[in-house]
PDB file of C-alpha atoms in Angstrom:
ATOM      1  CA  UNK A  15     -58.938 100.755  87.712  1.00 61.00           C
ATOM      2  CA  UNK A  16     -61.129  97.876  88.406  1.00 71.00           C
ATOM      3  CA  UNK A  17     -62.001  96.926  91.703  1.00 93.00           C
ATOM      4  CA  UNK A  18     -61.446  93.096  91.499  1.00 96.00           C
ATOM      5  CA  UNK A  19     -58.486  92.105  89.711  1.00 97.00           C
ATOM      6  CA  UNK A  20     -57.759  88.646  88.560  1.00 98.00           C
ATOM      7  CA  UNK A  21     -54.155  86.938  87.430  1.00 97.00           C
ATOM      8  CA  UNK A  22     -53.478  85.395  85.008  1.00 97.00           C
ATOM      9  CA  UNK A  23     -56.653  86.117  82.650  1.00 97.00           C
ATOM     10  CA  UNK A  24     -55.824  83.061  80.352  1.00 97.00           C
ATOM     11  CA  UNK A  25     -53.859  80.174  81.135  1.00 97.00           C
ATOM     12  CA  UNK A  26     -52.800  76.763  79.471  1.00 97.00           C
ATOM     13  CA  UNK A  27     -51.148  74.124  82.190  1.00 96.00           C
ATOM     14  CA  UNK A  28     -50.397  70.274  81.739  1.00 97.00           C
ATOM     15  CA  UNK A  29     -52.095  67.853  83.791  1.00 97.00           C
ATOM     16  CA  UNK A  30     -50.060  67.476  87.402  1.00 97.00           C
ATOM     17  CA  UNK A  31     -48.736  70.852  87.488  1.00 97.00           C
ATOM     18  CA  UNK A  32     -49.444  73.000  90.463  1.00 96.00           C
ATOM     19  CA  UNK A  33     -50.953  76.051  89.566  1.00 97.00           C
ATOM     20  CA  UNK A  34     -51.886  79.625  91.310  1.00 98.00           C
ATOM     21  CA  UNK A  35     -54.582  81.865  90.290  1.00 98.00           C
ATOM     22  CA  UNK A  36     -54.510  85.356  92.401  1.00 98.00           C
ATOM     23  CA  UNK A  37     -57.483  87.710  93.104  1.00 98.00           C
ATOM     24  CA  UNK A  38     -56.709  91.311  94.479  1.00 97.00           C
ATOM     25  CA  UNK A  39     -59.513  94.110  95.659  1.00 97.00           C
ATOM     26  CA  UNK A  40     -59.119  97.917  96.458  1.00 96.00           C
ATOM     27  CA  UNK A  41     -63.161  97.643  97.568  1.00 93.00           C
ATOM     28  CA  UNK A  42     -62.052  97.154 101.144  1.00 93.00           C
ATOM     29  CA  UNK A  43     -63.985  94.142 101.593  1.00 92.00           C
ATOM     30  CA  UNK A  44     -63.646  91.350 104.408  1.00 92.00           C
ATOM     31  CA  UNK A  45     -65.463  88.644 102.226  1.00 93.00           C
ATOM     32  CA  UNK A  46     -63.750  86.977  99.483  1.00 95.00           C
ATOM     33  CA  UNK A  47     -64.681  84.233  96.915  1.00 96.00           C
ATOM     34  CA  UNK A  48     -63.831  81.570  94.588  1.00 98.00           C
ATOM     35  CA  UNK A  49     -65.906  80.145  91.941  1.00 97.00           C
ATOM     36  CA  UNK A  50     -66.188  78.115  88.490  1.00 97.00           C
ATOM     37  CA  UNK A  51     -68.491  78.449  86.087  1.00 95.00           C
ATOM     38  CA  UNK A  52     -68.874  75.148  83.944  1.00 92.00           C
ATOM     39  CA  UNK A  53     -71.552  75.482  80.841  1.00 84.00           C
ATOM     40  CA  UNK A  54     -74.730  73.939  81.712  1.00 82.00           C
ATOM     41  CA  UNK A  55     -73.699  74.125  85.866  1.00 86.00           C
ATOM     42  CA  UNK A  56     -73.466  78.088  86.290  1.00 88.00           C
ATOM     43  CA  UNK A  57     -71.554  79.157  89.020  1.00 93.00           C
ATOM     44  CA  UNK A  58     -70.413  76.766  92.076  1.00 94.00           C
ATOM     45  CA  UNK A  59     -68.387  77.766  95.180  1.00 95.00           C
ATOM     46  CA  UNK A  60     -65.160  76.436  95.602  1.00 97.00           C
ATOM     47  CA  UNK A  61     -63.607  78.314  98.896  1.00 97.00           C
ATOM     48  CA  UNK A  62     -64.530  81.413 100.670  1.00 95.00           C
ATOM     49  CA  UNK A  63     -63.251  83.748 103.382  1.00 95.00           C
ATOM     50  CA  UNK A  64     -65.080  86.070 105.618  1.00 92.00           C
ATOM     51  CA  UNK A  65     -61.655  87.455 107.337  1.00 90.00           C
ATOM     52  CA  UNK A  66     -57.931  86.973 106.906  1.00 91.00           C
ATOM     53  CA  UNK A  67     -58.087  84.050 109.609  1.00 92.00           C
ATOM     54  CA  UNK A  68     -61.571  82.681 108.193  1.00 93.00           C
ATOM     55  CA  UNK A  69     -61.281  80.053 105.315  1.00 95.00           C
ATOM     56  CA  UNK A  70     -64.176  77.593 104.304  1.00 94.00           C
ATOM     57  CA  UNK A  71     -64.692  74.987 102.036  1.00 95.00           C
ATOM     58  CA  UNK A  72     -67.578  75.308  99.694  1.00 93.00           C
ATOM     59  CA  UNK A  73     -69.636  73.212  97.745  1.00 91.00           C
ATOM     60  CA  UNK A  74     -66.189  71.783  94.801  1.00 95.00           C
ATOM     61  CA  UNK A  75     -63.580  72.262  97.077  1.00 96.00           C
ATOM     62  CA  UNK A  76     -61.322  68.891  96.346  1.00 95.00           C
ATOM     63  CA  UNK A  77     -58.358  69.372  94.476  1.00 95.00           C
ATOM     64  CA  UNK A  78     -58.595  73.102  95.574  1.00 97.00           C
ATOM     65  CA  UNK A  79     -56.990  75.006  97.961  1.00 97.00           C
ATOM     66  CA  UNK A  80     -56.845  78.927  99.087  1.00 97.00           C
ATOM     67  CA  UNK A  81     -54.754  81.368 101.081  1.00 97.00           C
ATOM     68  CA  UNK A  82     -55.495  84.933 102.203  1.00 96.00           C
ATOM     69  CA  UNK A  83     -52.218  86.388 102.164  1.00 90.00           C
ATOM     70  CA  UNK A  84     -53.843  89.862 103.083  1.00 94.00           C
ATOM     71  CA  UNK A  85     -57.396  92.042 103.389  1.00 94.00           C
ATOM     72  CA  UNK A  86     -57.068  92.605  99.552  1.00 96.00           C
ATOM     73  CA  UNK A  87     -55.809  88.927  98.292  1.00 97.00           C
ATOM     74  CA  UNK A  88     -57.144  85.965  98.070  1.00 98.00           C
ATOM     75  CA  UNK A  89     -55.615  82.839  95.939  1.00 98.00           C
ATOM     76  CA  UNK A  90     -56.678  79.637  94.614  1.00 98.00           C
ATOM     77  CA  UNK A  91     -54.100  77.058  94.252  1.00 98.00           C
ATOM     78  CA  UNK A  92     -54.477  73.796  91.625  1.00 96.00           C
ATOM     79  CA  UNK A  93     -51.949  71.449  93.849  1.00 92.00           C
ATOM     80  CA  UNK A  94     -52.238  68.817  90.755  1.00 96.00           C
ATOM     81  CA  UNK A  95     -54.125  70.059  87.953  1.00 96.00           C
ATOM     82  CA  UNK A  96     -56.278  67.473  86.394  1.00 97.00           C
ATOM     83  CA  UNK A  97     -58.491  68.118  82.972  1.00 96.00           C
ATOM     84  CA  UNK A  98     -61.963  68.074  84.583  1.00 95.00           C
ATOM     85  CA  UNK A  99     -61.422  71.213  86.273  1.00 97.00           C
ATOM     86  CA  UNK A 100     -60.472  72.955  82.719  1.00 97.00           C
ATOM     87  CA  UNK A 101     -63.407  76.021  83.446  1.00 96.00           C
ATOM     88  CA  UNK A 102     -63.365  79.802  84.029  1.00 97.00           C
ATOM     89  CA  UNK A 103     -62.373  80.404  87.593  1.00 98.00           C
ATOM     90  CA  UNK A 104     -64.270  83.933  89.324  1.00 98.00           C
ATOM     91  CA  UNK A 105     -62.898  85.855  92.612  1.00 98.00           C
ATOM     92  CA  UNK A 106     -65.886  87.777  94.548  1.00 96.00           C
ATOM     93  CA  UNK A 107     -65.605  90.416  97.457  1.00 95.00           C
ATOM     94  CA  UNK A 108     -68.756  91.697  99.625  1.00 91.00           C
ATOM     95  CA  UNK A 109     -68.764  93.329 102.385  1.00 86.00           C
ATOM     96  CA  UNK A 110     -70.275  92.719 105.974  1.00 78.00           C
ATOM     97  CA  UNK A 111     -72.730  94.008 107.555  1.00 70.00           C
ATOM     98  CA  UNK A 112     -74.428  94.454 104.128  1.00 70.00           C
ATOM     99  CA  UNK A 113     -76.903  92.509 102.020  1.00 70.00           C
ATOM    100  CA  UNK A 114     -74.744  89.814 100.442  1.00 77.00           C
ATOM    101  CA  UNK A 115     -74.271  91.283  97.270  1.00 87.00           C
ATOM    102  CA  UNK A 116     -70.883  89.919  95.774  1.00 91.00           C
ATOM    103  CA  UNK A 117     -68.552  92.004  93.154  1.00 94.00           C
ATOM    104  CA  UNK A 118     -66.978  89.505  90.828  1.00 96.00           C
ATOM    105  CA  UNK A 119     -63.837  90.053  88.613  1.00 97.00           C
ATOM    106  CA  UNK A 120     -63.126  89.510  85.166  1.00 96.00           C
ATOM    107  CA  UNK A 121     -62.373  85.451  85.495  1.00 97.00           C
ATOM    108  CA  UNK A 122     -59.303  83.175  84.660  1.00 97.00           C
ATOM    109  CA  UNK A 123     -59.742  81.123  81.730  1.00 96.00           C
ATOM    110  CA  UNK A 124     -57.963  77.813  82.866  1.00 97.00           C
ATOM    111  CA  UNK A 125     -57.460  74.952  80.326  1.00 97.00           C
ATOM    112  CA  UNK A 126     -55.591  71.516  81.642  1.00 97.00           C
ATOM    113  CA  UNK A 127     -54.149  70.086  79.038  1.00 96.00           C
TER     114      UNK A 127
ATOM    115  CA  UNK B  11     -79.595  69.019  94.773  1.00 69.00           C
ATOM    116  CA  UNK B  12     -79.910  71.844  92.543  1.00 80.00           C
ATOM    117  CA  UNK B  13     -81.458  74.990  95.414  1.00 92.00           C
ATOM    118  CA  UNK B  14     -81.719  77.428  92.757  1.00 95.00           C
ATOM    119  CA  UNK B  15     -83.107  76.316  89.043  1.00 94.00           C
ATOM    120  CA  UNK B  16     -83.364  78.023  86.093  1.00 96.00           C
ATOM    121  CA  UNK B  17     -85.292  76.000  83.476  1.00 92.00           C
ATOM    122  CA  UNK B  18     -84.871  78.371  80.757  1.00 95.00           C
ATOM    123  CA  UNK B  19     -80.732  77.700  79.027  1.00 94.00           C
ATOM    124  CA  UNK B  20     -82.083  80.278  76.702  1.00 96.00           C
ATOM    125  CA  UNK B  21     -84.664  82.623  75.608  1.00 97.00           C
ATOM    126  CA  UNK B  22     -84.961  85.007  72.773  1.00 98.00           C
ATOM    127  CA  UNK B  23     -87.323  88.098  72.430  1.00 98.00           C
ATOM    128  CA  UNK B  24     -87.651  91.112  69.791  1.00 98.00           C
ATOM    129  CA  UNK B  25     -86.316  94.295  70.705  1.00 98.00           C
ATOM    130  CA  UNK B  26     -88.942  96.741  72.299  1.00 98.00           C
ATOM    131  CA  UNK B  27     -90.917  93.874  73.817  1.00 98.00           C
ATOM    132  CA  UNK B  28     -90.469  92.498  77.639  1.00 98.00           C
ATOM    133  CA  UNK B  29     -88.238  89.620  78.296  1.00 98.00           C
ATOM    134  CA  UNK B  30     -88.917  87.669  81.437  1.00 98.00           C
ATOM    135  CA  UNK B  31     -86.719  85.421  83.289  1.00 98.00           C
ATOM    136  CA  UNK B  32     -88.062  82.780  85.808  1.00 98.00           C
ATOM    137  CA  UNK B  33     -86.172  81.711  88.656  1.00 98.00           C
ATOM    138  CA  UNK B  34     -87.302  78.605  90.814  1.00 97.00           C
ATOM    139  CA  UNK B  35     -85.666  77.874  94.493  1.00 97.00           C
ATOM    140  CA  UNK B  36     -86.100  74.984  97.131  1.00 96.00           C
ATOM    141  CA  UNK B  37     -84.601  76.605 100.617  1.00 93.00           C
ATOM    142  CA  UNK B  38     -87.758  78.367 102.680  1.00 93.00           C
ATOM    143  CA  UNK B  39     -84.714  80.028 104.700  1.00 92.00           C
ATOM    144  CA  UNK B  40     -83.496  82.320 101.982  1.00 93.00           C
ATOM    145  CA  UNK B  41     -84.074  85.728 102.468  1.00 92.00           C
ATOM    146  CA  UNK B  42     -82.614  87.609  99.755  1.00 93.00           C
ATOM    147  CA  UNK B  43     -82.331  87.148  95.978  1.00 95.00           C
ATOM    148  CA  UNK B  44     -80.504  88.772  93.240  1.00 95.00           C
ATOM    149  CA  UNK B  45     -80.446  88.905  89.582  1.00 97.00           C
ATOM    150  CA  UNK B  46     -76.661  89.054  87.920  1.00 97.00           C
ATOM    151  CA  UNK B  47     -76.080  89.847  84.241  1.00 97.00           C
ATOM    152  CA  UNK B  48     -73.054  88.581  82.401  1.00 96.00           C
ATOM    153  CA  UNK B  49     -71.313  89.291  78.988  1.00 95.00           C
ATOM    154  CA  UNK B  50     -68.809  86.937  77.552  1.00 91.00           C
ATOM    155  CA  UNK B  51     -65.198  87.466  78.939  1.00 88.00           C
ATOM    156  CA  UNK B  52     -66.150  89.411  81.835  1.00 92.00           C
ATOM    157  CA  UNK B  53     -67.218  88.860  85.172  1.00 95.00           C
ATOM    158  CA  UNK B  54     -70.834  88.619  86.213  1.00 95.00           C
ATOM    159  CA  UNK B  55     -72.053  92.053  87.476  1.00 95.00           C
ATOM    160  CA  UNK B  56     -75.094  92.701  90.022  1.00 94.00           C
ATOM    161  CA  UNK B  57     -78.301  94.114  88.095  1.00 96.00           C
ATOM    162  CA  UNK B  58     -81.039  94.188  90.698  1.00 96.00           C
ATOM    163  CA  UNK B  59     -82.157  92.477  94.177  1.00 94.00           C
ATOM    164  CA  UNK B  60     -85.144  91.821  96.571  1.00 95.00           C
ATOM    165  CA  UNK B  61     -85.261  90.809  99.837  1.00 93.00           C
ATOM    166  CA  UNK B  62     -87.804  88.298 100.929  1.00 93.00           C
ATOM    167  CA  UNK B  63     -90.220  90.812 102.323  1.00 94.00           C
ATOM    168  CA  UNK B  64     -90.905  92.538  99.495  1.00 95.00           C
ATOM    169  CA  UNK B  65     -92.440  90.953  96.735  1.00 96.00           C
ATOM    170  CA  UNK B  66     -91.338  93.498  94.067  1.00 97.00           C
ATOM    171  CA  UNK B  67     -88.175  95.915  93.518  1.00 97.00           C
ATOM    172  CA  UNK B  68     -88.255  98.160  90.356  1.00 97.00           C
ATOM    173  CA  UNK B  69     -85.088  99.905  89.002  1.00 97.00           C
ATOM    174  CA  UNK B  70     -85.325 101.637  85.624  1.00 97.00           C
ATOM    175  CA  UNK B  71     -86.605  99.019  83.101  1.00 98.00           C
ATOM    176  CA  UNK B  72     -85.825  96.071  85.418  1.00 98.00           C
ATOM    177  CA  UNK B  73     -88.346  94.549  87.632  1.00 98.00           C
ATOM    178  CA  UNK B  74     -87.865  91.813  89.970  1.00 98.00           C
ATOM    179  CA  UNK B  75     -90.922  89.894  91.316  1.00 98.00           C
ATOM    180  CA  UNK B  76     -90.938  87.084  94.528  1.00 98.00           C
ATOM    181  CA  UNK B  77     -93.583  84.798  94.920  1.00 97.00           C
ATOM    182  CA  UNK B  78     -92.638  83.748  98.372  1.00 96.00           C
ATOM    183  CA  UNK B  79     -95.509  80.947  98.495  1.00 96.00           C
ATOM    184  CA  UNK B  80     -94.620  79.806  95.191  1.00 97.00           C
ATOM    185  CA  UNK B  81     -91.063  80.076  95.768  1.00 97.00           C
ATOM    186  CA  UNK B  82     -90.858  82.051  92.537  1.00 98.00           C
ATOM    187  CA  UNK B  83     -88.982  84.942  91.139  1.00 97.00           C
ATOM    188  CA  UNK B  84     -88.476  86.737  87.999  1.00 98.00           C
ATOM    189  CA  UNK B  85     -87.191  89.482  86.348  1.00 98.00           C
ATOM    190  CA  UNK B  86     -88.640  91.588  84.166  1.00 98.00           C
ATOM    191  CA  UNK B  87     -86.970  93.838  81.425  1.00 98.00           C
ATOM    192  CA  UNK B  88     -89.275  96.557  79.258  1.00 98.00           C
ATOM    193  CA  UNK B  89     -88.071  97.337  76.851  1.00 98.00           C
ATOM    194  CA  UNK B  90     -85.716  95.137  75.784  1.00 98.00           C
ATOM    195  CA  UNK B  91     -82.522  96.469  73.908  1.00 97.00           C
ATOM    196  CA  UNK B  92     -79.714  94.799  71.989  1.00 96.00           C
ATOM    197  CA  UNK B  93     -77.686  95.284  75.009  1.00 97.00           C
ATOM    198  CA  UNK B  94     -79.638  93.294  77.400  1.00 98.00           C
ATOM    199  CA  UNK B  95     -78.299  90.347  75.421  1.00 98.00           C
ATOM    200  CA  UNK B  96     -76.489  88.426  78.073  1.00 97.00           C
ATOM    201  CA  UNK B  97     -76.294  85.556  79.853  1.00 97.00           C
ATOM    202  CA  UNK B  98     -78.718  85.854  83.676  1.00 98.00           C
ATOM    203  CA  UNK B  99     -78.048  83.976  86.747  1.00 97.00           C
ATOM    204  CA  UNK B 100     -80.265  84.688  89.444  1.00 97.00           C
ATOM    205  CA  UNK B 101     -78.951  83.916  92.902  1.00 95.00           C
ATOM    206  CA  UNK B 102     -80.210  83.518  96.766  1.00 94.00           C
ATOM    207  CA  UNK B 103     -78.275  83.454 100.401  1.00 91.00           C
ATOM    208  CA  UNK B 104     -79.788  83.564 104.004  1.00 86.00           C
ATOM    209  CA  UNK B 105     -78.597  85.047 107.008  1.00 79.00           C
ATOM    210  CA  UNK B 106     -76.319  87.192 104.580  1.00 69.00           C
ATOM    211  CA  UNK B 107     -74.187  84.026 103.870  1.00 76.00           C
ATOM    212  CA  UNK B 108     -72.770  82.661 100.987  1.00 85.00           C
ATOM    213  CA  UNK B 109     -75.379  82.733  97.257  1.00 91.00           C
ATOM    214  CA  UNK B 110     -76.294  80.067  95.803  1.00 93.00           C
ATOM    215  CA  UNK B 111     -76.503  80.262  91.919  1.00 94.00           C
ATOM    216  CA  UNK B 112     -78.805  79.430  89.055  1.00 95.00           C
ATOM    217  CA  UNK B 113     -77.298  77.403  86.139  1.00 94.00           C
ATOM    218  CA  UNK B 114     -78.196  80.627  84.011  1.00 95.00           C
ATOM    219  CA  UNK B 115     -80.311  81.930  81.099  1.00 97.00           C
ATOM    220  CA  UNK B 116     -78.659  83.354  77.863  1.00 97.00           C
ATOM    221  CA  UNK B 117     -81.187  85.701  76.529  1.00 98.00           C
ATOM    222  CA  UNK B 118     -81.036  87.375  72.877  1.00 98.00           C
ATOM    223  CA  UNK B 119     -82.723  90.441  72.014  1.00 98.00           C
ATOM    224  CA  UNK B 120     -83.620  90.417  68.105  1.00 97.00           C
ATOM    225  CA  UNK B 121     -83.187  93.706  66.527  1.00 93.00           C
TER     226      UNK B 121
END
């Protein structure tokens, strides 16, 4: 089983709707991530989480928001979807102390109609 | 203001020969660097990493190089092999804080 799971893989919304995309890890990491990749851009932070009572904003966060329900899970909410932020959507985990490196999943495809 | 560049979108090299990827970054304060390799529909996966007091790391045909002065790195493959064809971000964090990414460079190994 893979060690960073991410729901839905694919998904098609209208613009306005609230949407959820979940990330869950059996890595037993503290440090959780949210990204987008956009062609040309490569991959910008959107919201991390170093604990369950640590959220941040990162470099995109507007429009986004995040709750860590749990260790393991870690979502990204689309309050209004709009079409600029049709992209693919990544969830990370590391672990602390360590080096940094970050463990992505298998991305969300999102497209906003 | 774009901390880590890659200049290259794309690069293409025959099978058998080296491919090298540059990496360019603007922040003196990071301390660790890291090369991730990513096929289409999946998720990017860690290849190889340096920290900033080395100035090479070698694992099996891949080679990363930091030129600290030159805030500089790149990574070598030899050989190359169909399978190396991919798209490469290279990415750097301080302090063990959050990485900051390249825009990425898809690179096609020619049979």
């Amino acid at each position: 089983d893979a060690d960073v799971t991410q729901t839905p893989r694919n998904r098609i919304t209208k613009t306005g709707k609230r949407i959820m995309l979940e990330c869950s890890q059996t890595k037993g990491h503290d440090r959780m991530y949210w990204y987008r990749q956009d062609p040309g851009l490569g991959l910008r932070l959107i919201y991390y989480s170093f604990d369950v009572k640590d959220i941040n904003k990162g470099e995109i966060s507007d429009g986004y928001s995040v709750s860590r329900q749990a260790q393991a899970k870690f979502s990204l909410s689309l309050e209004s979807a709009i079409p600029n932020q049709t992209a693919l959507y990544f969830c990370a985990t590391s672990e602390f102390p360590g080096q940094g490196t970050q463990y992505f999943g298998p991305g969300t495809r999102l497209l906003v109609l | 203001d774009q901390q880590v560049k890659q200049n290259s979108p794309s690069l293409s090299v025959q099978e058998g020969r080296i491919s090298i990827l540059n990496c360019d970054y603007t922040n003196s304060m990071f301390d660790y660097f890291l090369w991730y390799k990513k096929y289409p529909a999946e998720g990017p996966t860690f290849l190889i990493s340096i920290s900033s007091i080395k100035d090479k790391n070698e694992d099996g045909r891949f080679t990363v190089f930091l030129n600290k002065s030159a805030k500089h790195l790149s990574l070598h493959i030899v050989p190359s092999q169909p399978g190396d064809s991919a798209v490469y971000f290279c990415a750097a964090s301080f302090g063990n804080e959050k990485l900051t990414f390249g825009t990425g460079t898809r690179l096609t190994i020619i049979p």
